[in-house]
Structure formats: C-alpha cells, structure tokens
Coordinates of N, CA, C and O in Angstrom, one line a residue:
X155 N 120.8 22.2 307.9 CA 120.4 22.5 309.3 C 120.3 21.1 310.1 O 120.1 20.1 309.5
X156 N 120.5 21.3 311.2 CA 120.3 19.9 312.1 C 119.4 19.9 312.3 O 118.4 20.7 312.4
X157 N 119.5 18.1 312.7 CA 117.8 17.5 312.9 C 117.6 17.6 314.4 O 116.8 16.7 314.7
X158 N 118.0 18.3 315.6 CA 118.3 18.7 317.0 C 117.2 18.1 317.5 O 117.4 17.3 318.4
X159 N 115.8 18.3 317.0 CA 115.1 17.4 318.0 C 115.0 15.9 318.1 O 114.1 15.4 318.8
X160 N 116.1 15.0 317.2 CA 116.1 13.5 317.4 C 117.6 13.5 318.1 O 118.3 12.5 317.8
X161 N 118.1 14.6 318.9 CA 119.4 14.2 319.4 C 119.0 14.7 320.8 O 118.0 15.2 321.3
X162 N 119.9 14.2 321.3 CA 119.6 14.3 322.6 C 121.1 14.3 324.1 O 121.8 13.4 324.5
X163 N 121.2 15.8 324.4 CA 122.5 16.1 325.0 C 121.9 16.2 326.7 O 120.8 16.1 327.1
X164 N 123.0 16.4 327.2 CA 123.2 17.6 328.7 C 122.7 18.9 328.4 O 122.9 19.0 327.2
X165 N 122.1 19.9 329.0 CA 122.2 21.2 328.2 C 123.9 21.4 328.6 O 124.7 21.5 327.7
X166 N 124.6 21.3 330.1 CA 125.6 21.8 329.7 C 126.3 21.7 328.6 O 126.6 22.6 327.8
X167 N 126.6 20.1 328.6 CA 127.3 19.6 327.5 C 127.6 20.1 326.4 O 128.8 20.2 325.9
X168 N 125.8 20.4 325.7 CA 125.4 21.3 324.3 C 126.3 22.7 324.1 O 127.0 23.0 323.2
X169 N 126.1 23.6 325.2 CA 126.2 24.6 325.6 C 127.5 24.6 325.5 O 127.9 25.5 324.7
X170 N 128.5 23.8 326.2 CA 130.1 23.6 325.8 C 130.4 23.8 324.7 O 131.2 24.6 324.2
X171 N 129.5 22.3 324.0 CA 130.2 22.3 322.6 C 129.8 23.4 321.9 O 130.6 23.6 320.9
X172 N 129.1 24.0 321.9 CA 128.4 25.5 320.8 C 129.2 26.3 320.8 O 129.6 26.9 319.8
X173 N 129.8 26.5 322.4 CA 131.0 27.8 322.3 C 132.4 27.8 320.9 O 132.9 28.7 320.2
X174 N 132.6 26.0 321.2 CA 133.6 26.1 320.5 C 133.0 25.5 318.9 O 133.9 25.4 318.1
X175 N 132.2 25.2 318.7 CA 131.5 25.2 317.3 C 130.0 25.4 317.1 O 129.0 25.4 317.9
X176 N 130.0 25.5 315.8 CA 128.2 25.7 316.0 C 127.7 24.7 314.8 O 127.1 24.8 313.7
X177 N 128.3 23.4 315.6 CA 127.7 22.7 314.8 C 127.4 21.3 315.7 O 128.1 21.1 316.6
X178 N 126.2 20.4 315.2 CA 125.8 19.8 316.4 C 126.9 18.5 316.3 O 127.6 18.3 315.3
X179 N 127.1 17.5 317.7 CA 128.3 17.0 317.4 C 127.6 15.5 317.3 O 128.0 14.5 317.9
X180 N 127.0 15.5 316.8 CA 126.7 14.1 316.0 C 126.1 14.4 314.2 O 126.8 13.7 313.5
X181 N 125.5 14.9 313.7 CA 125.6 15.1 312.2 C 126.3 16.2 311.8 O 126.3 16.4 310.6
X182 N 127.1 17.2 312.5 CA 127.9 18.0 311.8 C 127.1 18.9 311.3 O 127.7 19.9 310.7
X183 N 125.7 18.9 311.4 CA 125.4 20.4 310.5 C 125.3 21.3 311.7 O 125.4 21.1 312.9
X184 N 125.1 22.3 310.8 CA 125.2 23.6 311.5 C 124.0 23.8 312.6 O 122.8 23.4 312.4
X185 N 124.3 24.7 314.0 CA 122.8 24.6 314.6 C 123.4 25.3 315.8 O 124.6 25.2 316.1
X186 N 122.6 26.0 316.5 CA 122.5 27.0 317.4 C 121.6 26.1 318.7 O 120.9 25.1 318.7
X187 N 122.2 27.3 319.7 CA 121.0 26.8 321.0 C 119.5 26.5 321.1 O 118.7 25.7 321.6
X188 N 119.6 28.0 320.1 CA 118.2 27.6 319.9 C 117.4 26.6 319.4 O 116.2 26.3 319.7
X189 N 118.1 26.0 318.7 CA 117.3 25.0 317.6 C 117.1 23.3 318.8 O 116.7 22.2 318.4
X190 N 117.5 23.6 320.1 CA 117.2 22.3 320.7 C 116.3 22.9 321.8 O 116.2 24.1 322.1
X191 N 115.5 21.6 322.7 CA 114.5 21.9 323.7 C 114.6 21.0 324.8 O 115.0 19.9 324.6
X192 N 114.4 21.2 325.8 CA 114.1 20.4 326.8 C 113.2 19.1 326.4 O 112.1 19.2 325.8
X193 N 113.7 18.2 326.8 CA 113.1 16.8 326.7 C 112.7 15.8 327.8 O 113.3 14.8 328.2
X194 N 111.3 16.5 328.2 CA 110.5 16.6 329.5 C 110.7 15.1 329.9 O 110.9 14.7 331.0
X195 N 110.4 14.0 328.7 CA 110.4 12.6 329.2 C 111.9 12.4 329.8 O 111.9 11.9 330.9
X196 N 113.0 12.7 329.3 CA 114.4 12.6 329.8 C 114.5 13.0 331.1 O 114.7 12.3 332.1
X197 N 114.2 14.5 331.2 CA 113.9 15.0 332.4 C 113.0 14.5 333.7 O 113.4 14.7 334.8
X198 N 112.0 13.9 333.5 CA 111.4 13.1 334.0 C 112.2 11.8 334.6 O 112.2 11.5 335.8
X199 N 112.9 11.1 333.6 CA 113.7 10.3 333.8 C 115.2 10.0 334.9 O 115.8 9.2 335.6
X200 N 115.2 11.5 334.4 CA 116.5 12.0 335.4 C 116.1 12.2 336.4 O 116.9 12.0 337.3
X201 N 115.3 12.6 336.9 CA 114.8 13.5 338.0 C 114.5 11.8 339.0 O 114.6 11.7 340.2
X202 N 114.2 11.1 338.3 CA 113.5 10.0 339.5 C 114.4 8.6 339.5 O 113.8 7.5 339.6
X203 N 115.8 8.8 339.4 CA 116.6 8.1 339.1 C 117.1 8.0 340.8 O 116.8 8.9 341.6
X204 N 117.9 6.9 341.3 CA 117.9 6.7 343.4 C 119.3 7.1 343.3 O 120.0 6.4 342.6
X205 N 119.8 7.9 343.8 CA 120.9 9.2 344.2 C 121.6 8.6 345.4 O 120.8 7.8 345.9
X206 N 122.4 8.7 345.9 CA 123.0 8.7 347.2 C 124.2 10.1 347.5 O 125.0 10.3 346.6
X207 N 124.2 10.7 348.5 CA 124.8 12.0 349.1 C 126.5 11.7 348.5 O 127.3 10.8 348.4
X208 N 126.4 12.5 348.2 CA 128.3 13.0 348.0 C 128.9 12.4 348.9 O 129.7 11.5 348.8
X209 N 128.5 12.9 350.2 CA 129.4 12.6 351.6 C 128.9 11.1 351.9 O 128.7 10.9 353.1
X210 N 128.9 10.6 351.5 CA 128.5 9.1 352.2 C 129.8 8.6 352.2 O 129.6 8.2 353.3
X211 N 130.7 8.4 352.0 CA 131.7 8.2 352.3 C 132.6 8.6 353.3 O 133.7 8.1 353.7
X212 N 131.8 9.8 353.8 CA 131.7 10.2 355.3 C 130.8 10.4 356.4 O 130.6 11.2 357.3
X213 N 130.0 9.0 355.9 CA 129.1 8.8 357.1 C 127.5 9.0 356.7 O 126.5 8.2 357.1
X214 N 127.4 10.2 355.9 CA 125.9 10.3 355.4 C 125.3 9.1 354.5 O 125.8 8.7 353.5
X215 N 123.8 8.4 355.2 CA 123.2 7.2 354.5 C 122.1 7.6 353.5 O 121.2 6.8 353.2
X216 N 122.2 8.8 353.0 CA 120.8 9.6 352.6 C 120.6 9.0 351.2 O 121.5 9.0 350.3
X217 N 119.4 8.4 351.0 CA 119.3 7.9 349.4 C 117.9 8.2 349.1 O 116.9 7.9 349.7
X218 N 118.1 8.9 348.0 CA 116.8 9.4 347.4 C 116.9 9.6 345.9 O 117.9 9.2 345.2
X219 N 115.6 10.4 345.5 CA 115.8 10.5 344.3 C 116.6 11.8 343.9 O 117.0 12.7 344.7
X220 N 116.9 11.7 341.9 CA 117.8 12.7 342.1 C 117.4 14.3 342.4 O 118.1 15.1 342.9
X221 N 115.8 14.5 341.8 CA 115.3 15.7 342.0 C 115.6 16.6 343.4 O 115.7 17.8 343.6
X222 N 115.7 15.2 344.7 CA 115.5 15.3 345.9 C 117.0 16.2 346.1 O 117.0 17.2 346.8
X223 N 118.1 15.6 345.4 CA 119.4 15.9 346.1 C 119.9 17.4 346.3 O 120.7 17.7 347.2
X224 N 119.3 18.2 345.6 CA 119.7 19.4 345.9 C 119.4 19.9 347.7 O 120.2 20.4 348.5
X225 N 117.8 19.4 347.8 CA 117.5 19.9 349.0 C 118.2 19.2 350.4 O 118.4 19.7 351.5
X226 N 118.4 18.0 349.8 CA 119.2 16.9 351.0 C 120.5 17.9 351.0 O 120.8 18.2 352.2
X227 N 121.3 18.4 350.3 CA 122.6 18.9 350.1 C 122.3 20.2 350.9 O 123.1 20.4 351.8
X228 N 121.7 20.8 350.8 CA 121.4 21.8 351.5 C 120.7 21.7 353.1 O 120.2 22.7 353.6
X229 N 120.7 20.6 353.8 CA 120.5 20.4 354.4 C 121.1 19.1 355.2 O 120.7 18.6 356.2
X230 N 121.9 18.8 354.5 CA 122.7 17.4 354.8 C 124.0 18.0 356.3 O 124.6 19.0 356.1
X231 N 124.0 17.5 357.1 CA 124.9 17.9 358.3 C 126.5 17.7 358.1 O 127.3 18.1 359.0
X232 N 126.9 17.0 357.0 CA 128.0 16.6 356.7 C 128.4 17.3 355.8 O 129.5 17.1 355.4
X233 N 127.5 18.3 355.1 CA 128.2 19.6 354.1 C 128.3 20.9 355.3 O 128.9 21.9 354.9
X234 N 127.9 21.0 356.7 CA 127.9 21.7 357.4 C 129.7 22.1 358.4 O 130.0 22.0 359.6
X235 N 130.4 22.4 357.4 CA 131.9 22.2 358.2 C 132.5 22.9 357.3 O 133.7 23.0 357.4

C-alpha cells in the first residue's frame, strides 16, 4: 500500500494519473483517491502566493493573492469582451 500521506500532488494531477493507473507515481504501490487528503499547510501556501491577471498583457495591473484571482477574474474588465 502507499505511504500517500508523505507525498504530495495537484489533486488534478493525482486524479489524472489514477485514471490511467492505480498506483501512486512516486513509490509504485498501489493506492486509490481515497488514500490521499488535502494538505491544508500547502493549501494555505498556495492560496497566499502574489498572482498577477492573465490579461495583463493587455493592460490589466491587478496583483494579488492567488485565493483572490478567481474573484478579480470575474470581475476584471478585460475578460469582459
């Protein structure tokens, strides 16, 4: 069985690789979705990391964190077109 809680993925990523095997892709043993968890400090990590807008390259100066970007994106005037 895998040791899943000393590894550490994307969920997408995980979720990728499981379709096409069910085994984890650093020790090779066997292991399911289930057997991994959210890793709140990562999360944590990610979420307060300084972002800048997709469109900035067309003009938008918006820089925040990344939790922030969804709502900036949805409200940004340069996804409005």
């Amino acid at each position: 069985k895998c040791h899943s809680k000393y590894h550490r993925f994307c969920e997408e990523c995980i979720k990728g690789w499981l379709r096409r095997k069910n085994e984890c892709p650093l020790c090779k043993n066997q292991c399911n979705l289930k057997d991994f968890k959210e890793d709140g400090t990562m999360v944590e990590f990610i979420n307060s990391l300084k972002v800048q807008c997709k469109k900035k390259s067309e003009g938008c100066k918006w820089e925040g964190k990344y939790e922030d970007l969804e709502i900036h994106i949805n409200n940004c005037s340069f996804y409005a077109t």
